[in-house]
CSV table of N, CA and C in Angstrom, one decimal:
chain,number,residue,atom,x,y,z
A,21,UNK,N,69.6,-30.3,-39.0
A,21,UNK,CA,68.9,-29.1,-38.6
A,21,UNK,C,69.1,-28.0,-39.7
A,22,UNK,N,68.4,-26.9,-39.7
A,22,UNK,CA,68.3,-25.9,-40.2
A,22,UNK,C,69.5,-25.4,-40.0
A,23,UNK,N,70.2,-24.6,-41.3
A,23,UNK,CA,72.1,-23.9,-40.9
A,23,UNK,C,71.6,-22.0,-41.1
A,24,UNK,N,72.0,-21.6,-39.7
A,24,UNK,CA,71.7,-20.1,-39.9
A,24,UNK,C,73.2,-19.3,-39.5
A,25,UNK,N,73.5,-17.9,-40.1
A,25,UNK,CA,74.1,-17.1,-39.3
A,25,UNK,C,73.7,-16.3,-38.4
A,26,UNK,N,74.4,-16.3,-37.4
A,26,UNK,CA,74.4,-15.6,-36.5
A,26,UNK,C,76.0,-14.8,-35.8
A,27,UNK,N,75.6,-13.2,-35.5
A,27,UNK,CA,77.4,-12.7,-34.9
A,27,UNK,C,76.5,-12.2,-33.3
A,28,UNK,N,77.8,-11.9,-33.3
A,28,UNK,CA,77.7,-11.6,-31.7
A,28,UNK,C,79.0,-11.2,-30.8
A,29,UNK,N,78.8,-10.7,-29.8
A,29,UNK,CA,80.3,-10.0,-29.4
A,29,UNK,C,81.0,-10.9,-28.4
A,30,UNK,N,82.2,-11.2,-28.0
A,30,UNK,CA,82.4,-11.8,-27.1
A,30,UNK,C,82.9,-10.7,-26.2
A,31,UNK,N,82.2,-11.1,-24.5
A,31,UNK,CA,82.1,-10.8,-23.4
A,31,UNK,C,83.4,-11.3,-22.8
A,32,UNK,N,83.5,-12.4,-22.3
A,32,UNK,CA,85.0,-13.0,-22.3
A,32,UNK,C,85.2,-14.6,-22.7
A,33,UNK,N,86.3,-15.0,-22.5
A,33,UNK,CA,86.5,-16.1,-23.0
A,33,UNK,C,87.8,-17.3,-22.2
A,34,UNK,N,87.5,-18.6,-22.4
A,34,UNK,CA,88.6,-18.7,-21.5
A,34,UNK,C,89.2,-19.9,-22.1
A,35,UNK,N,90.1,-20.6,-21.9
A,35,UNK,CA,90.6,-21.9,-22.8
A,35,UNK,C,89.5,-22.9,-23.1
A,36,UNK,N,88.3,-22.9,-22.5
A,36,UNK,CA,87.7,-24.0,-22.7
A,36,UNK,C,86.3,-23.5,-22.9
A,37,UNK,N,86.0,-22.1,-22.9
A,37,UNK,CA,84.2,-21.6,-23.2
A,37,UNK,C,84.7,-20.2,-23.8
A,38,UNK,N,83.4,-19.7,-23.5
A,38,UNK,CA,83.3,-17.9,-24.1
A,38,UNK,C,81.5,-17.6,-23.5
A,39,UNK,N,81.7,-16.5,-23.1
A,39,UNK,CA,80.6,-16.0,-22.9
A,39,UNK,C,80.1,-14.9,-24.3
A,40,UNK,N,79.3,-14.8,-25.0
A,40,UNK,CA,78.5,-14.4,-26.0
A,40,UNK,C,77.5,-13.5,-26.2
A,41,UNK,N,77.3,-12.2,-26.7
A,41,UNK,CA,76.0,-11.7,-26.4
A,41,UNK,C,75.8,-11.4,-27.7
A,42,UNK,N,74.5,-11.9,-28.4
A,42,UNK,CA,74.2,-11.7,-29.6
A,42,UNK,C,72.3,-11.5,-29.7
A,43,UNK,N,71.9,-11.6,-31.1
A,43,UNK,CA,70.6,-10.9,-31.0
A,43,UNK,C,69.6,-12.0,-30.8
A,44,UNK,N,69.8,-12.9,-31.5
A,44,UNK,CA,69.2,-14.8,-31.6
A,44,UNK,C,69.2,-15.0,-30.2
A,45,UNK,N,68.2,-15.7,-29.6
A,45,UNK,CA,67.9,-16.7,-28.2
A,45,UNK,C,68.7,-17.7,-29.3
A,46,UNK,N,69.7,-18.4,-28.7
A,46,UNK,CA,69.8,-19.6,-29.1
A,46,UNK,C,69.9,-20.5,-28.0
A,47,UNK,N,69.6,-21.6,-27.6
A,47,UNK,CA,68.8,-22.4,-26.8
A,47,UNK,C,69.7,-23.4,-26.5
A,48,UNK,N,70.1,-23.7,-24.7
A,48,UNK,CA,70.9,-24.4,-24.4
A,48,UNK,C,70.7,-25.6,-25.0
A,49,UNK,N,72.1,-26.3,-25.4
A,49,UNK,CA,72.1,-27.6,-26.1
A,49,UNK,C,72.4,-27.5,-27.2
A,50,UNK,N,72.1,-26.2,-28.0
A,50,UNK,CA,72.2,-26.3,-29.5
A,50,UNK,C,73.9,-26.4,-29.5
A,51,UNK,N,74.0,-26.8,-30.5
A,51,UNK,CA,75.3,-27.3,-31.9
A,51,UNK,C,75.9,-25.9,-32.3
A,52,UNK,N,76.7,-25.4,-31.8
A,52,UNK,CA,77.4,-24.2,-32.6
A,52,UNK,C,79.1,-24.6,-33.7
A,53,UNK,N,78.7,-23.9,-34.7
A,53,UNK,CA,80.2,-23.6,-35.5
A,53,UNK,C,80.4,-22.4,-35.4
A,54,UNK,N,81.6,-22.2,-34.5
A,54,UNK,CA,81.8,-20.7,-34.3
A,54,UNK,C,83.2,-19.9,-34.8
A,55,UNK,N,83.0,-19.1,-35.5
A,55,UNK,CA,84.4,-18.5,-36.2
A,55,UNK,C,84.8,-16.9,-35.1
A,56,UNK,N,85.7,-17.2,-35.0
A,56,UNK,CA,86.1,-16.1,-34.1
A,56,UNK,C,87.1,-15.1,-34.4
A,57,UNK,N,87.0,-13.6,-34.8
A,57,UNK,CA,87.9,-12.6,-35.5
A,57,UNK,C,88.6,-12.0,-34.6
A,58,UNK,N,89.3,-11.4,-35.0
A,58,UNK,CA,90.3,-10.2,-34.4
A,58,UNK,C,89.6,-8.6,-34.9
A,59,UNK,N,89.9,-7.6,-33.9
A,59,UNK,CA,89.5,-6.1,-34.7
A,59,UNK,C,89.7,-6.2,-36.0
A,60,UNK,N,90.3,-6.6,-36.4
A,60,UNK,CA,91.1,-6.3,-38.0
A,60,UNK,C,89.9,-7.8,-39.4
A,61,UNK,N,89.2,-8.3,-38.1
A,61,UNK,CA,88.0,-9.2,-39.1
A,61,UNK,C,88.9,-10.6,-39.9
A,62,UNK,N,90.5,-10.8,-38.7
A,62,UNK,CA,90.8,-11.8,-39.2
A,62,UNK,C,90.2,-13.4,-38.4
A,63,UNK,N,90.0,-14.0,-39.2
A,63,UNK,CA,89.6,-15.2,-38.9
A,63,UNK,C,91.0,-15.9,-37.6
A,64,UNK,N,90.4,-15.6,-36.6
A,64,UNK,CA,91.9,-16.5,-35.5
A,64,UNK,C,91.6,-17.9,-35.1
A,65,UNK,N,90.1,-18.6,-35.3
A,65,UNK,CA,90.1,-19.3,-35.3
A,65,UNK,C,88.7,-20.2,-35.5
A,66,UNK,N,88.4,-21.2,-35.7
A,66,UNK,CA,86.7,-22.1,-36.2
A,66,UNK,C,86.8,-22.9,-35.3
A,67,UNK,N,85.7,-23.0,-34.8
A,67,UNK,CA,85.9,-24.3,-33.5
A,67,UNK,C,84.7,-24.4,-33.2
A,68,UNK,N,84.3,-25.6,-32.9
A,68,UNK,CA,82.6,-25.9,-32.4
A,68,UNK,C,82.5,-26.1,-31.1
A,69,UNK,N,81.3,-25.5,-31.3
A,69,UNK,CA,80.8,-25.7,-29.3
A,69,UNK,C,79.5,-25.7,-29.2
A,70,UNK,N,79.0,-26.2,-28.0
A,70,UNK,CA,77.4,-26.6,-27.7
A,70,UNK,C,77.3,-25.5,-26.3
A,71,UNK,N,75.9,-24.5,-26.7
A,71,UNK,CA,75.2,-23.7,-25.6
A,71,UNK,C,75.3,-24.7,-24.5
A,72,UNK,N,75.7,-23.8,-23.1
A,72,UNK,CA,75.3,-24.8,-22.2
A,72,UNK,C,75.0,-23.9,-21.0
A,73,UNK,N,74.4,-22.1,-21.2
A,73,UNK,CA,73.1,-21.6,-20.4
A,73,UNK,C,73.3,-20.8,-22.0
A,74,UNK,N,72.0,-20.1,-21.4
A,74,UNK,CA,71.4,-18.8,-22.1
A,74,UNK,C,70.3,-17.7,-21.3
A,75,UNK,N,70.6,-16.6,-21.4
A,75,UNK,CA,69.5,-15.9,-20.9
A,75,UNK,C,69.6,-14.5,-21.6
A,76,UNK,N,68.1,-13.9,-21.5
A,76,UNK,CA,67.8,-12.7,-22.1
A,76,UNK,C,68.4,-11.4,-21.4
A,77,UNK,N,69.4,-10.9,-21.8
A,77,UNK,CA,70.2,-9.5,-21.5
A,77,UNK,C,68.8,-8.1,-21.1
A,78,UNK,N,68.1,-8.4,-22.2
A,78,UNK,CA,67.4,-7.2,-22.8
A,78,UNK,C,66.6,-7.2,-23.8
A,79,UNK,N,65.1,-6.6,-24.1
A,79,UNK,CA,64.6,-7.2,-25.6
A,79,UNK,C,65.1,-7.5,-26.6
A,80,UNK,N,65.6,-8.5,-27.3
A,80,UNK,CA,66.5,-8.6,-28.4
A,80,UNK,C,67.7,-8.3,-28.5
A,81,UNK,N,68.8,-9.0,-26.8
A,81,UNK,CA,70.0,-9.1,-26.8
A,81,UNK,C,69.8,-10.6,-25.5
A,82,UNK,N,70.7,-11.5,-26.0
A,82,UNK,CA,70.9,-13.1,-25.5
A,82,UNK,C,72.6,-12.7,-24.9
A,83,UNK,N,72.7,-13.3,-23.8
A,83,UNK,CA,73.9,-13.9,-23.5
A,83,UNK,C,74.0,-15.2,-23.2
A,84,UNK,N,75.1,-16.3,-23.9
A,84,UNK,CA,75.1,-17.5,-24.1
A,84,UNK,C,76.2,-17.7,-23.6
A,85,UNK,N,76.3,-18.6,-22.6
A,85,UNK,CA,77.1,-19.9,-22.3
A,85,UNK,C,78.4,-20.7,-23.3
A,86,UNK,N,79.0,-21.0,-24.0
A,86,UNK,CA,79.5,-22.0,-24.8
A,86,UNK,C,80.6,-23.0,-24.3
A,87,UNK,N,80.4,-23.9,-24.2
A,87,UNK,CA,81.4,-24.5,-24.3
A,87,UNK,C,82.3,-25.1,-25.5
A,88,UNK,N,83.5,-25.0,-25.9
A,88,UNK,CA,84.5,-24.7,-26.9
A,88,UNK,C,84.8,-26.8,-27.1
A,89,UNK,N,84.5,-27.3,-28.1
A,89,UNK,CA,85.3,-28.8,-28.7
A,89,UNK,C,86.6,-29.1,-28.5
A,90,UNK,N,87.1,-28.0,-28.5
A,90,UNK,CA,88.8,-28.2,-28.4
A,90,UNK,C,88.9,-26.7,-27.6
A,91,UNK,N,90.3,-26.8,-27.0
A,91,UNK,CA,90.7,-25.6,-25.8
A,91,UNK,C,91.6,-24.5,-27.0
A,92,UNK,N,91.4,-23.4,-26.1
A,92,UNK,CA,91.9,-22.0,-27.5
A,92,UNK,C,93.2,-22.3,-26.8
A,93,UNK,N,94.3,-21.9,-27.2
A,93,UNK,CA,95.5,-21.7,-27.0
A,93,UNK,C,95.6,-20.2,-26.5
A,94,UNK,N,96.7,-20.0,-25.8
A,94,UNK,CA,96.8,-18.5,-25.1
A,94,UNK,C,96.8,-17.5,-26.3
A,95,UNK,N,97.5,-18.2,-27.3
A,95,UNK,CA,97.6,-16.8,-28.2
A,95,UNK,C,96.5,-16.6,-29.0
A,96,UNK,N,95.2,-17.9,-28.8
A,96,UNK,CA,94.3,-17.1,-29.7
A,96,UNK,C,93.5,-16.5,-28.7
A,97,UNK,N,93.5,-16.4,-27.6
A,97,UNK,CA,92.6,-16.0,-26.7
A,97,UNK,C,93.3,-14.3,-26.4
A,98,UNK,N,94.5,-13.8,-26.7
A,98,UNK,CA,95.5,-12.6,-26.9
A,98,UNK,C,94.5,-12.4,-28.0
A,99,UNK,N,94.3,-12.6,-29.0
A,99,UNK,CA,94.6,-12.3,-30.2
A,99,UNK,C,92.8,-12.0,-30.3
A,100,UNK,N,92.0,-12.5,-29.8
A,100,UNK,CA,90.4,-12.7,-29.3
A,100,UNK,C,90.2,-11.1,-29.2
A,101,UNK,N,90.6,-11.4,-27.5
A,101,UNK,CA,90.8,-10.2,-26.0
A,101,UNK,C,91.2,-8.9,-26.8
């Protein structure tokens, strides 16, 4: 498939998903590579996950579902939060 960027804020998150609100519909099922920062714009962690809801917040704001490939560890979910 086509490779795009996309950011977005996280809402919350938990060892095994994240809730996501960004500007893209991206469409349950899709294939994500997701990099996830700290305030400070450090990289805490890369981990893939596949949509699994999505719905329209507002014209041109999505909140998405994710489920996470591998489980975050407490401290990256501290370090997230």
């Amino acid at each position: 498939g086509q490779e795009r960027s996309l950011f977005g804020h996280v809402v919350n998150i938990s060892s095994t998903g994240a809730q996501i609100l960004c500007k893209d519909d991206i469409r349950s099922g899709e294939k994500l590579d997701l990099t996830f920062l700290n305030e400070r714009r450090d990289t805490i962690a890369d981990i893939p996950g596949a949509v699994v809801w999505h719905h329209q917040e507002t014209p041109g704001q999505y909140r998405i579902g994710v489920q996470l490939a591998r489980e975050f560890t407490y401290e990256e979910i501290a370090s997230i939060e």
